[in-house]
XYZ file of C-alpha atoms in Angstrom:
770
model
C 2.737 30.296 -24.638
C 0.569 33.363 -24.039
C 2.218 36.417 -22.546
C 1.394 39.858 -21.266
C 1.505 42.661 -23.804
C 4.504 44.988 -23.510
C 2.313 47.806 -22.187
C 1.060 45.793 -19.196
C 2.906 45.721 -15.892
C 2.697 44.498 -12.334
C 3.385 46.227 -9.055
C 5.250 44.689 -6.138
C 5.117 45.389 -2.425
C 8.564 46.999 -2.576
C 10.168 50.424 -2.963
C 13.204 50.983 -5.137
C 16.368 51.967 -3.280
C 18.893 54.173 -5.061
C 22.523 54.621 -4.025
C 24.324 57.963 -4.181
C 27.588 56.603 -5.604
C 28.739 53.668 -7.754
C 31.389 52.612 -5.218
C 32.236 52.877 -1.518
C 35.039 52.080 0.924
C 34.874 48.576 2.376
C 37.077 46.623 4.802
C 37.765 42.888 4.812
C 39.469 40.273 6.935
C 39.813 36.518 6.477
C 37.721 34.596 9.025
C 37.412 30.976 7.866
C 35.070 29.814 10.647
C 31.727 31.665 10.844
C 31.220 30.349 14.395
C 33.769 32.906 15.582
C 31.752 35.857 14.224
C 29.903 36.464 17.483
C 33.162 37.095 19.310
C 34.508 39.205 16.431
C 31.413 41.427 16.501
C 31.607 41.828 20.268
C 35.259 42.861 19.963
C 34.445 45.382 17.199
C 31.243 47.175 18.280
C 31.832 50.125 15.921
C 31.684 47.980 12.786
C 28.915 46.387 10.771
C 30.263 42.928 9.850
C 28.988 40.671 7.065
C 30.481 37.246 6.310
C 30.653 35.320 3.030
C 32.920 32.502 1.906
C 35.561 32.781 4.625
C 35.858 36.586 4.500
C 34.303 39.096 6.888
C 33.481 42.419 5.226
C 32.908 45.462 7.391
C 31.640 49.047 7.320
C 32.362 51.512 10.154
C 29.211 52.638 11.943
C 30.899 55.554 13.714
C 33.194 58.309 12.457
C 36.010 57.190 14.757
C 35.914 53.424 15.325
C 37.586 52.261 18.515
C 39.209 49.324 16.675
C 40.770 48.653 13.284
C 39.311 45.966 11.045
C 41.308 44.396 8.213
C 42.374 46.035 4.986
C 40.279 48.603 3.136
C 39.532 48.728 -0.579
C 37.194 50.421 -3.059
C 34.155 48.237 -3.650
C 31.690 48.513 -6.518
C 28.100 48.782 -5.249
C 26.929 46.476 -8.028
C 29.275 43.725 -6.811
C 28.161 43.958 -3.172
C 24.407 44.449 -3.341
C 23.690 41.568 -0.867
C 26.045 43.194 1.656
C 24.387 46.576 1.193
C 20.953 44.973 1.616
C 22.111 43.500 4.936
C 23.480 46.892 6.018
C 20.190 48.628 5.150
C 18.327 45.903 7.077
C 20.483 46.720 10.091
C 19.550 50.427 9.873
C 15.764 50.049 9.502
C 14.897 50.220 13.249
C 16.251 53.788 13.257
C 13.402 54.758 10.902
C 10.728 53.566 13.347
C 11.942 54.487 16.856
C 8.413 55.011 18.245
C 7.101 51.541 17.379
C 7.361 48.333 19.432
C 10.187 46.286 17.959
C 9.549 42.550 17.635
C 12.737 41.458 15.874
C 15.580 42.996 13.910
C 16.052 40.378 11.179
C 13.747 40.649 9.386
C 12.804 43.982 10.911
C 9.302 43.632 12.388
C 7.210 45.944 14.530
C 3.662 46.176 15.872
C 1.236 48.738 14.474
C -0.300 51.253 16.874
C -3.691 51.392 15.173
C -6.210 48.958 13.779
C -6.452 46.450 16.653
C -9.030 43.902 15.454
C -10.637 42.436 18.576
C -11.668 45.889 19.796
C -13.283 46.588 16.409
C -15.232 43.326 16.574
C -16.151 43.756 20.252
C -17.715 47.121 19.496
C -20.420 45.253 17.577
C -21.339 42.996 20.526
C -24.138 44.024 22.862
C -22.536 42.872 26.105
C -18.939 41.802 25.478
C -17.416 39.864 28.395
C -14.962 41.995 30.423
C -12.047 39.626 29.774
C -12.379 40.166 26.022
C -10.405 43.415 26.341
C -7.337 41.317 27.201
C -7.406 39.601 23.794
C -5.615 41.602 21.085
C -4.895 41.078 17.383
C -2.545 43.793 16.112
C -1.293 44.503 12.605
C 2.378 43.532 12.384
C 4.659 45.015 9.731
C 7.811 43.458 8.331
C 10.401 45.282 6.200
C 13.146 43.500 4.273
C 15.830 44.818 1.936
C 16.366 42.483 -1.013
C 18.242 42.371 -4.313
C 15.938 42.358 -7.340
C 16.847 41.524 -10.956
C 13.669 41.605 -13.098
C 15.828 41.768 -16.226
C 19.132 39.971 -16.601
C 22.083 42.224 -15.709
C 19.767 44.912 -14.276
C 19.978 44.277 -10.529
C 19.056 46.815 -7.872
C 17.975 47.035 -4.226
C 14.388 47.098 -3.014
C 12.716 47.529 0.361
C 9.749 45.170 0.692
C 6.832 45.781 3.048
C 4.788 42.933 4.483
C 1.785 42.859 6.790
C 0.349 40.088 8.920
C -1.328 39.898 12.309
C -0.004 39.156 15.787
C -2.259 37.804 18.546
C -1.697 38.382 22.259
C -3.560 37.365 25.419
C -2.878 39.468 28.525
C -5.721 38.176 30.715
C -4.632 36.960 34.182
C -4.593 33.185 34.171
C -6.615 32.900 37.386
C -9.351 35.060 35.832
C -9.502 32.718 32.837
C -9.787 29.735 35.158
C -12.564 31.503 37.098
C -14.529 31.779 33.841
C -14.416 28.006 33.463
C -11.789 27.912 30.721
C -9.772 24.702 30.576
C -6.116 25.723 30.192
C -4.628 22.221 30.285
C -2.110 21.588 27.469
C -2.057 25.230 26.374
C 1.246 27.125 26.540
C 2.500 30.051 28.607
C 5.005 32.767 27.688
C 6.960 35.302 29.733
C 5.369 38.657 30.386
C 8.824 40.223 30.194
C 11.594 38.569 28.219
C 15.149 39.523 29.103
C 18.091 39.194 26.665
C 19.062 35.549 26.314
C 15.720 34.252 27.596
C 13.180 32.279 25.600
C 9.750 33.831 25.280
C 8.014 30.439 25.454
C 8.144 28.803 28.900
C 6.144 25.583 28.958
C 2.937 23.564 28.584
C 0.273 23.833 31.276
C -0.543 20.804 33.394
C -2.803 22.705 35.810
C -3.319 26.143 37.330
C -3.869 26.301 41.061
C -3.268 28.695 43.927
C -1.706 31.440 41.810
C 0.799 29.058 40.251
C 1.107 27.373 36.877
C 2.234 23.757 37.107
C 4.005 22.714 33.915
C 3.835 19.361 32.154
C 7.035 20.226 30.284
C 9.330 23.190 29.715
C 12.680 24.123 28.183
C 14.564 24.318 31.483
C 12.642 21.492 33.204
C 10.880 23.973 35.508
C 7.793 22.449 37.070
C 6.004 25.550 38.336
C 5.945 29.314 37.883
C 3.915 32.205 39.293
C 0.809 33.194 37.342
C 1.852 36.829 37.728
C 4.962 36.332 35.560
C 3.329 34.678 32.549
C 0.634 35.150 29.930
C -1.167 32.588 27.854
C 0.456 32.149 24.439
C -1.511 34.039 21.798
C -1.911 31.013 19.527
C -4.958 30.076 17.466
C -5.621 27.175 19.830
C -5.545 29.465 22.889
C -7.812 32.045 21.243
C -10.305 29.422 20.108
C -10.541 27.616 23.447
C -10.841 30.792 25.521
C -13.260 32.645 23.259
C -15.535 29.650 22.741
C -16.103 29.620 26.483
C -16.294 33.395 26.946
C -18.574 34.069 23.974
C -20.672 30.908 23.931
C -23.183 30.969 21.073
C -21.734 34.267 19.787
C -18.349 32.718 19.011
C -19.265 31.792 15.416
C -20.436 35.297 14.495
C -17.426 36.782 16.315
C -15.054 34.655 14.217
C -16.797 35.555 10.972
C -16.534 39.276 11.767
C -12.917 38.894 12.899
C -12.046 37.148 9.616
C -13.668 39.966 7.665
C -11.765 42.626 9.630
C -8.495 40.755 9.116
C -9.183 40.366 5.395
C -9.684 44.127 5.176
C -6.051 44.433 6.278
C -4.664 41.808 3.940
C -6.591 41.932 0.657
C -4.999 43.340 -2.496
C -6.619 46.763 -2.242
C -5.545 47.063 1.395
C -1.970 46.095 0.498
C -1.845 48.804 -2.163
C -3.273 51.342 0.297
C -0.590 50.260 2.769
C 2.079 50.898 0.159
C 0.651 54.378 -0.414
C 0.804 55.108 3.337
C 4.399 53.910 3.591
C 5.284 56.015 0.544
C 3.941 59.076 2.355
C 5.847 58.132 5.506
C 9.152 57.609 3.682
C 8.769 60.807 1.655
C 9.297 62.831 4.849
C 12.696 61.272 5.455
C 13.766 59.158 2.458
C 17.553 59.066 2.985
C 19.936 57.355 5.372
C 23.670 56.783 5.435
C 24.743 53.264 4.529
C 28.515 53.741 4.594
C 30.920 56.703 4.710
C 30.189 58.685 1.566
C 27.301 56.436 0.504
C 23.644 57.417 0.937
C 20.550 55.360 0.215
C 17.253 56.945 -0.902
C 13.837 55.263 -0.760
C 12.113 55.947 -4.067
C 8.971 54.869 -5.931
C 7.029 51.611 -5.667
C 8.676 48.928 -7.785
C 6.863 47.946 -10.955
C 7.861 45.055 -13.183
C 6.935 45.636 -16.811
C 7.637 43.960 -20.134
C 9.520 45.797 -22.851
C 9.865 45.110 -26.563
C 13.289 43.598 -25.887
C 12.629 41.576 -22.706
C 9.680 39.875 -21.025
C 9.903 39.852 -17.256
C 6.275 38.700 -16.852
C 4.633 35.838 -18.744
C 1.339 34.039 -18.355
C 1.425 30.263 -18.419
C -1.269 28.451 -20.454
C -4.149 27.101 -18.308
C -3.495 23.648 -16.892
C -5.358 20.879 -18.710
C -6.315 17.808 -16.663
C -5.803 14.528 -18.554
C -7.993 11.431 -18.122
C -6.407 8.895 -20.464
C -2.916 7.833 -21.478
C -3.218 9.306 -24.987
C -4.161 12.730 -23.503
C -7.180 12.911 -25.808
C -9.601 13.244 -22.891
C -8.913 16.587 -21.240
C -10.703 19.186 -19.150
C -9.766 22.540 -17.598
C -11.499 21.426 -14.372
C -10.750 18.254 -12.414
C -14.228 17.250 -11.261
C -15.921 18.084 -14.568
C -13.344 15.886 -16.272
C -13.969 13.009 -13.844
C -17.722 13.172 -14.414
C -17.307 13.262 -18.213
C -14.401 10.847 -18.717
C -13.821 8.872 -15.523
C -10.410 8.609 -13.837
C -7.088 8.341 -15.683
C -6.511 4.751 -14.480
C -10.069 3.549 -15.182
C -8.961 0.804 -17.589
C -5.947 -0.371 -15.563
C -7.233 -0.058 -11.985
C -6.790 -3.410 -10.237
C -9.199 -3.127 -7.304
C -12.506 -2.941 -9.169
C -14.465 -4.236 -6.149
C -12.626 -2.799 -3.132
C -13.606 -3.680 0.415
C -13.782 -0.564 2.562
C -13.962 -0.839 6.343
C -16.111 1.859 7.972
C -15.213 2.495 11.615
C -17.687 4.686 13.516
C -19.209 5.241 16.986
C -22.381 3.246 17.648
C -24.086 6.509 18.674
C -24.214 7.836 15.104
C -25.106 4.740 13.064
C -28.119 6.334 11.364
C -26.140 9.313 10.077
C -23.289 7.043 8.939
C -25.639 4.772 6.976
C -27.269 7.775 5.274
C -23.827 9.163 4.367
C -22.725 5.800 2.964
C -25.841 5.634 0.787
C -24.888 9.007 -0.675
C -21.318 7.798 -1.175
C -22.475 4.598 -2.874
C -25.480 5.822 -4.883
C -24.873 9.535 -5.383
C -26.569 12.713 -4.166
C -29.869 14.058 -5.457
C -30.381 17.806 -4.982
C -33.654 19.596 -5.500
C -33.787 22.193 -8.265
C -30.112 21.893 -9.266
C -27.979 19.437 -11.198
C -26.231 17.064 -8.827
C -22.457 17.447 -8.574
C -22.117 13.865 -7.296
C -24.385 11.803 -9.550
C -24.329 8.015 -9.614
C -22.026 7.512 -6.634
C -18.477 6.315 -6.084
C -18.690 3.201 -8.293
C -20.181 4.875 -11.356
C -17.952 7.951 -11.249
C -14.704 6.015 -10.770
C -15.471 2.975 -12.934
C -15.694 0.440 -10.096
C -17.695 -2.781 -10.124
C -18.965 -3.675 -6.646
C -17.313 -1.672 -3.859
C -18.471 -2.880 -0.443
C -18.663 -0.946 2.804
C -18.237 -3.127 5.879
C -19.408 -1.616 9.167
C -17.287 -1.704 12.315
C -19.129 -0.165 15.267
C -17.119 1.279 18.153
C -19.101 0.703 21.402
C -18.904 4.273 22.672
C -22.366 4.072 24.249
C -21.838 0.803 26.105
C -18.188 1.425 27.038
C -18.143 5.082 27.984
C -15.411 4.593 30.602
C -12.623 3.699 28.170
C -10.405 6.327 26.611
C -11.713 6.972 23.068
C -8.363 6.286 21.392
C -7.908 2.948 23.145
C -11.522 1.992 22.472
C -11.155 2.588 18.728
C -7.868 0.688 18.663
C -9.235 -2.368 20.495
C -12.318 -2.459 18.268
C -10.241 -2.352 15.077
C -7.772 -4.968 16.360
C -10.659 -7.324 17.125
C -12.198 -6.757 13.683
C -8.910 -7.402 11.871
C -8.280 -10.604 13.860
C -11.646 -11.981 12.803
C -11.028 -11.393 9.087
C -9.589 -13.848 6.597
C -8.008 -10.947 4.690
C -7.471 -7.242 5.304
C -9.709 -4.551 3.790
C -8.403 -2.411 0.952
C -9.031 0.894 2.754
C -10.857 2.268 5.781
C -13.085 5.216 6.596
C -12.722 6.298 10.223
C -15.612 8.469 11.393
C -15.283 10.467 14.616
C -17.324 12.818 16.709
C -15.953 16.348 16.557
C -15.150 16.116 20.259
C -13.003 13.012 19.776
C -11.332 14.439 16.663
C -10.140 17.436 18.705
C -8.379 15.299 21.338
C -4.587 15.753 21.458
C -2.240 13.124 20.087
C -1.878 10.268 20.968
C -5.316 10.203 22.646
C -7.074 11.051 19.379
C -8.980 8.004 18.055
C -8.002 8.807 14.484
C -4.267 8.616 15.191
C -4.708 5.365 17.099
C -6.894 3.982 14.307
C -4.528 5.115 11.563
C -1.527 3.561 13.314
C -3.093 0.104 13.772
C -4.621 0.064 10.283
C -1.423 1.225 8.564
C 0.566 -1.456 10.401
C -1.842 -3.873 8.721
C -1.231 -2.167 5.362
C -4.617 -0.427 5.228
C -4.744 3.281 4.181
C -7.352 5.333 6.047
C -9.582 8.341 5.477
C -10.908 10.428 8.384
C -14.379 11.975 8.492
C -15.955 14.086 11.243
C -19.593 13.855 12.263
C -20.146 17.547 11.482
C -19.115 16.842 7.881
C -21.116 13.696 7.184
C -24.278 15.242 8.680
C -24.362 18.238 6.335
C -27.413 18.727 4.068
C -27.258 17.097 0.585
C -26.199 20.273 -1.246
C -23.040 20.521 0.891
C -22.438 16.765 1.149
C -22.067 16.439 -2.626
C -18.998 18.678 -2.606
C -17.556 16.933 0.463
C -17.964 13.593 -1.321
C -16.037 14.847 -4.361
C -12.928 15.295 -2.223
C -13.516 12.146 -0.137
C -13.868 9.897 -3.190
C -10.908 11.441 -5.006
C -8.638 10.874 -1.980
C -10.076 7.390 -1.343
C -9.527 6.309 -4.955
C -5.936 7.582 -4.790
C -5.353 5.701 -1.514
C -6.515 2.559 -3.311
C -3.588 3.234 -5.715
C -5.800 4.731 -8.406
C -4.822 7.757 -10.503
C -7.703 10.273 -10.732
C -5.982 12.506 -13.324
C -2.611 13.649 -14.660
C -1.345 16.608 -16.719
C 0.474 16.916 -20.049
C 4.272 16.638 -20.213
C 7.260 17.041 -22.548
C 7.485 13.917 -24.741
C 10.698 14.880 -26.569
C 12.849 12.984 -24.049
C 12.948 9.326 -22.975
C 11.824 9.884 -19.400
C 11.238 12.720 -16.985
C 11.015 12.463 -13.217
C 10.040 15.026 -10.618
C 11.337 14.199 -7.146
C 10.208 16.047 -4.043
C 12.639 16.209 -1.133
C 11.436 16.819 2.406
C 12.575 16.229 5.954
C 10.791 15.429 9.196
C 12.238 16.398 12.565
C 11.378 13.674 15.060
C 10.744 15.350 18.407
C 8.190 14.375 21.027
C 7.237 17.979 21.780
C 8.125 21.632 21.237
C 10.579 21.356 24.126
C 12.480 18.251 23.068
C 15.828 18.672 21.397
C 15.565 17.904 17.689
C 18.275 15.317 17.219
C 16.614 12.772 14.912
C 15.683 13.366 11.303
C 14.241 11.327 8.456
C 14.297 12.208 4.795
C 11.046 12.050 2.824
C 11.150 11.530 -0.919
C 8.159 11.543 -3.269
C 8.627 10.475 -6.900
C 6.421 11.404 -9.870
C 6.535 11.028 -13.595
C 6.723 14.264 -15.535
C 2.959 14.076 -16.124
C 2.356 14.010 -12.377
C 1.656 10.279 -12.145
C 2.594 9.332 -8.586
C 5.135 6.492 -8.440
C 6.234 6.050 -4.843
C 7.359 7.613 -1.599
C 10.355 6.658 0.500
C 11.151 7.306 4.154
C 14.859 7.190 4.933
C 16.357 5.724 8.075
C 16.623 8.010 11.096
C 19.812 10.027 11.362
C 21.421 12.943 13.133
C 21.509 16.299 11.378
C 25.242 15.891 10.709
C 24.725 12.504 9.026
C 21.607 13.560 7.096
C 23.460 14.431 3.820
C 24.935 10.915 3.678
C 21.535 9.299 4.346
C 19.900 11.571 1.763
C 22.423 10.644 -0.918
C 22.097 6.927 -0.171
C 18.294 6.972 -0.320
C 18.286 9.096 -3.497
C 20.679 6.683 -5.244
C 18.495 3.725 -4.212
C 15.351 5.430 -5.540
C 16.945 6.393 -8.870
C 18.267 2.855 -9.318
C 14.792 1.445 -8.658
C 13.171 3.866 -11.119
C 15.883 3.124 -13.716
C 15.002 -0.569 -13.613
C 11.239 -0.016 -13.377
C 11.096 2.393 -16.325
C 13.563 0.424 -18.434
C 16.134 3.122 -19.155
C 18.447 2.115 -22.029
C 21.955 3.199 -22.929
C 21.899 6.633 -24.572
C 18.459 7.618 -23.262
C 17.941 11.259 -22.349
C 16.617 11.409 -18.790
C 15.502 14.622 -17.142
C 15.426 14.628 -13.336
C 13.939 17.637 -11.590
C 14.195 17.990 -7.830
C 11.873 20.147 -5.725
C 12.864 21.154 -2.198
C 10.807 23.438 0.051
C 13.691 25.354 1.586
C 17.472 25.061 1.846
C 18.784 23.295 4.929
C 21.346 25.160 6.973
C 24.880 23.924 6.352
C 23.600 21.181 4.012
C 24.233 21.667 0.291
C 21.341 19.501 -0.854
C 21.900 20.298 -4.522
C 25.452 18.910 -4.384
C 24.235 15.796 -2.581
C 21.570 15.230 -5.217
C 23.991 15.872 -8.077
C 26.332 13.223 -6.670
C 23.406 10.814 -6.455
C 22.486 11.434 -10.088
C 26.064 10.816 -11.200
C 26.228 7.616 -9.128
C 23.614 5.771 -11.214
C 25.981 5.582 -14.162
C 27.205 7.370 -17.270
C 25.163 5.358 -19.772
C 22.452 8.013 -19.960
C 22.225 11.626 -21.031
C 20.952 13.107 -17.781
C 19.542 16.619 -17.555
C 19.353 17.806 -13.987
C 17.554 20.716 -12.295
C 17.347 21.498 -8.601
C 14.595 23.900 -7.537
C 13.806 25.463 -4.203
C 10.043 26.052 -4.123
C 8.867 28.010 -1.110
C 6.317 30.418 0.327
C 8.849 31.706 2.859
C 9.714 35.039 1.239
C 8.646 38.720 1.499
C 7.358 39.283 -2.064
C 3.812 40.107 -3.185
C 2.560 40.946 -6.668
C -0.323 43.271 -7.576
C -1.947 43.536 -11.017
C -3.404 47.063 -11.481
C -5.202 45.894 -14.620
C -7.107 43.100 -12.866
C -10.726 44.154 -12.363
C -11.768 40.889 -10.710
C -14.544 38.358 -11.277
C -18.120 38.117 -10.065
C -18.518 36.239 -6.808
C -20.944 33.295 -6.860
C -21.045 33.187 -3.062
C -21.975 36.872 -2.786
C -23.904 38.014 -5.904
C -23.005 41.541 -6.912
C -19.600 41.422 -5.223
C -16.319 41.262 -7.127
C -13.521 38.940 -6.025
C -9.871 39.018 -6.964
C -9.517 42.684 -7.802
C -5.811 43.554 -8.342
C -4.905 39.844 -7.981
C -2.690 38.410 -10.772
C -4.114 35.560 -12.831
C -3.190 32.011 -11.873
C -0.081 31.077 -13.849
C 1.539 34.526 -13.823
C 5.326 34.050 -13.773
C 7.366 37.083 -12.679
C 11.146 37.315 -12.863
C 12.781 38.776 -9.760
C 16.247 37.306 -10.258
C 18.394 35.636 -12.873
C 17.614 32.251 -11.316
C 14.436 33.223 -9.458
C 10.770 33.514 -10.391
C 7.515 34.231 -8.589
C 4.608 31.991 -9.578
C 1.007 33.017 -8.841
C -0.919 29.809 -8.116
C -4.178 31.239 -6.779
C -5.897 33.607 -9.198
C -9.182 35.532 -8.967
C -11.363 32.637 -10.142
C -10.120 30.313 -7.382
C -10.652 32.864 -4.601
C -13.693 32.026 -2.491
C -14.492 35.438 -1.010
C -14.582 38.942 -2.383
C -12.337 40.358 0.364
C -9.970 37.389 0.686
C -6.305 38.191 1.438
C -3.943 38.804 -1.462
C -2.460 35.361 -2.284
C 1.293 35.121 -1.865
C 3.089 33.677 -4.911
C 5.473 30.750 -4.764
C 9.151 31.615 -5.020
C 11.034 29.300 -7.386
C 14.838 29.374 -7.317
C 16.996 27.340 -9.694
C 20.363 26.143 -8.396
C 23.196 27.546 -10.486
C 24.774 24.109 -11.033
C 21.676 22.750 -12.780
C 22.175 21.498 -16.343
C 18.537 22.020 -17.385
C 17.871 25.726 -16.918
C 14.618 26.618 -18.707
C 12.967 28.455 -15.814
C 9.778 29.164 -17.752
C 9.287 25.442 -18.433
C 10.184 24.567 -14.843
C 7.823 27.216 -13.450
C 4.981 25.993 -15.660
C 5.642 22.459 -14.445
C 5.412 23.632 -10.826
C 2.050 25.190 -11.711
C 0.860 21.887 -13.209
C 1.929 20.073 -10.063
C -0.280 22.338 -7.934
C -3.186 20.842 -9.926
C -2.187 17.277 -9.055
C -3.284 17.158 -5.426
C -5.724 14.273 -5.055
C -6.704 15.471 -1.595
C -9.141 17.858 -3.255
C -10.566 18.584 -6.688
C -9.195 22.127 -6.456
C -5.525 23.069 -6.996
C -3.237 23.176 -3.974
C -1.177 26.214 -3.012
C 2.041 24.214 -3.450
C 3.141 21.567 -5.948
C 2.389 18.034 -4.799
C 6.118 17.282 -4.856
C 6.359 19.610 -1.839
C 2.817 19.265 -0.476
C 2.867 15.465 -0.243
C 6.215 15.499 1.577
C 4.744 17.950 4.087
C 1.672 15.767 4.616
C 3.903 12.731 5.167
C 6.098 14.665 7.607
C 3.090 15.939 9.542
C 1.553 12.474 9.828
C 4.849 10.794 10.783
C 5.341 13.351 13.557
C 1.886 12.475 14.923
C 2.163 8.703 14.500
C 5.513 8.428 16.274
C 3.734 9.210 19.541
C 1.661 6.028 19.271
C 3.059 2.995 21.100
C 4.165 0.246 18.741
C 4.241 2.415 15.638
C 7.008 1.840 13.077
C 7.530 3.971 9.938
C 8.977 0.912 8.189
C 5.455 -0.007 7.088
C 5.422 3.035 4.809
C 8.334 1.655 2.781
C 7.045 -1.930 2.836
C 3.254 -2.114 2.549
C 2.193 1.386 1.537
C 5.005 2.582 -0.677
C 2.812 3.279 -3.714
C -0.264 4.296 -1.704
C -1.214 7.912 -1.126
C -1.970 7.011 2.513
C -1.190 10.544 3.682
C -3.955 12.337 1.751
């Protein structure tokens, strides 16, 4: 494995925090039930209270507390760094009294300069008056965290994050007067009092100075326009500004993206750190506890030494296209063109029948697109990146495309979703056997319809109930010129082949053990809307071989949150038993099972549940077990001062990826925690793209296989296994696929007659969710 030289180092987005003494005075009291903490805090307003493991620890926040709290003792700072981090987090608002506070944990506030819409509007000749009511502000987030870049060398850091916050303050009646359709957008309170929700409800109509709500948290049906604003969501911005700006919307969005990138790219993040360093230098100290001061010091760097490597660089991922791993390529599509897919010799559906569902109004464009899909794309002056077509590239014999026209022109009165559904039902009834897959082509207008009115969701539901995986295409995509279509077809064919149960490619794996499985654990909250109480949950499990070969997915039965651990353990045992029989495990075999979960569930010890499931399949095997949390929900960023970037093909002369760590950089930030950079300079599309956030990988302490470098490298390989695209994903497919399944299940449940049971019965091995 290649590694950074000892002289190289990385910078983080944090400042080191030093403490003035090695110990401090702390108080503690036994409080077994954390639900009682709210009352305890209200009864002891002069104390900062922090709870762990049945004990409430406290620090007085005034010189003469009005109450007494438990027994006091001398506490070592090194033993209570998480408590001190929480105390520092509690004090941060005092450092920024002049800024608009958004939330205390994590501490977030709105910047007073750098509003983006005003900067973009200044470039317009005649900006519409209402545009001044649309704001995109920089938002800053500060979090105190414990860092341990070398084992037994833990300390506190203060991490600075930046993102944007959008707000719309235009009067609703003025938006309506401009012809903006507000139906199904959301409204928020202009002024939110303590205990109130900011979000109010979804708009049914606006009339006579009142907003009539289709749904809300408190079942209110109407509210005055003067007491609400439109929610500053992407959907609200897009719908309003498309109407207000008309033909200028596209150029507005491009300029807005560029302005936002100038806030978020690597150079801007480093400049932000320099500004915060100057700000903190004026007042670097604050009291954490009686006799204990905290000082904000220099920006945190993580460097290798001769004795310890905190930063390593994983070898580049090699894509494999045959079982012996002799056919490899560093790039997925180049490997497919040179070697064909991994399952070329074992693929069962050599002549698949593919149903093509499309509106009768775009038949000419659809037929031209299908010719490109079948025969390949010819580009003038450049080598084609989709030569030969679907059959030649993927080793098929005679794939057929069977047209199913939706009579949009002759039946314009029917709802588009119902029209697509009826047309597909009629086609399936008239067939002697079902197609192997389906392409569903929509107009952009129909694709944007809300669920369940969207034709794609209706089409997907009826086709999946028949056991047919589907692929959606929009008219704006299939009508692109040949140079762009060839790249679109790369992704379409890769996903389509995978949905037909093919394996486009895999990666290398450890062959020193009998079998290795990677199991992704996810969960879907079944709620009909943002306002419905989330009482029903299903577990989502995706199973892969160690080389990334997709085996199956499983959807558990619905359950309450309280019963979810039991359902999870039962489904995990059933899956492991099935894999044990399928893979032919024998007595004495060494089996490695690695679990990936996106984030810990509150009050659910998933690792313990999974460990019990592993033990339940028997003691005949030598089982190595690792449980990883793999998430993007963290405050850490990494900057590489030695990265000079790469030339941009999109913008000749420009440099992309400056200060961005290489893909595969693994950085230790805790004994059981690593940061993994999955998007390096080469993969960045634009010169001023935002600094990519690394994945945070945390290994559960009860794991029996604990090689975090190996596990981190495996996570990196699994980001290269997404068959939704020929480019790596931001997350490993063990997490990404579970998210795609959850997203699609949440949409499909709104369709009448839908049942998720079909996923476990007819489509268990299909990648229907790509």
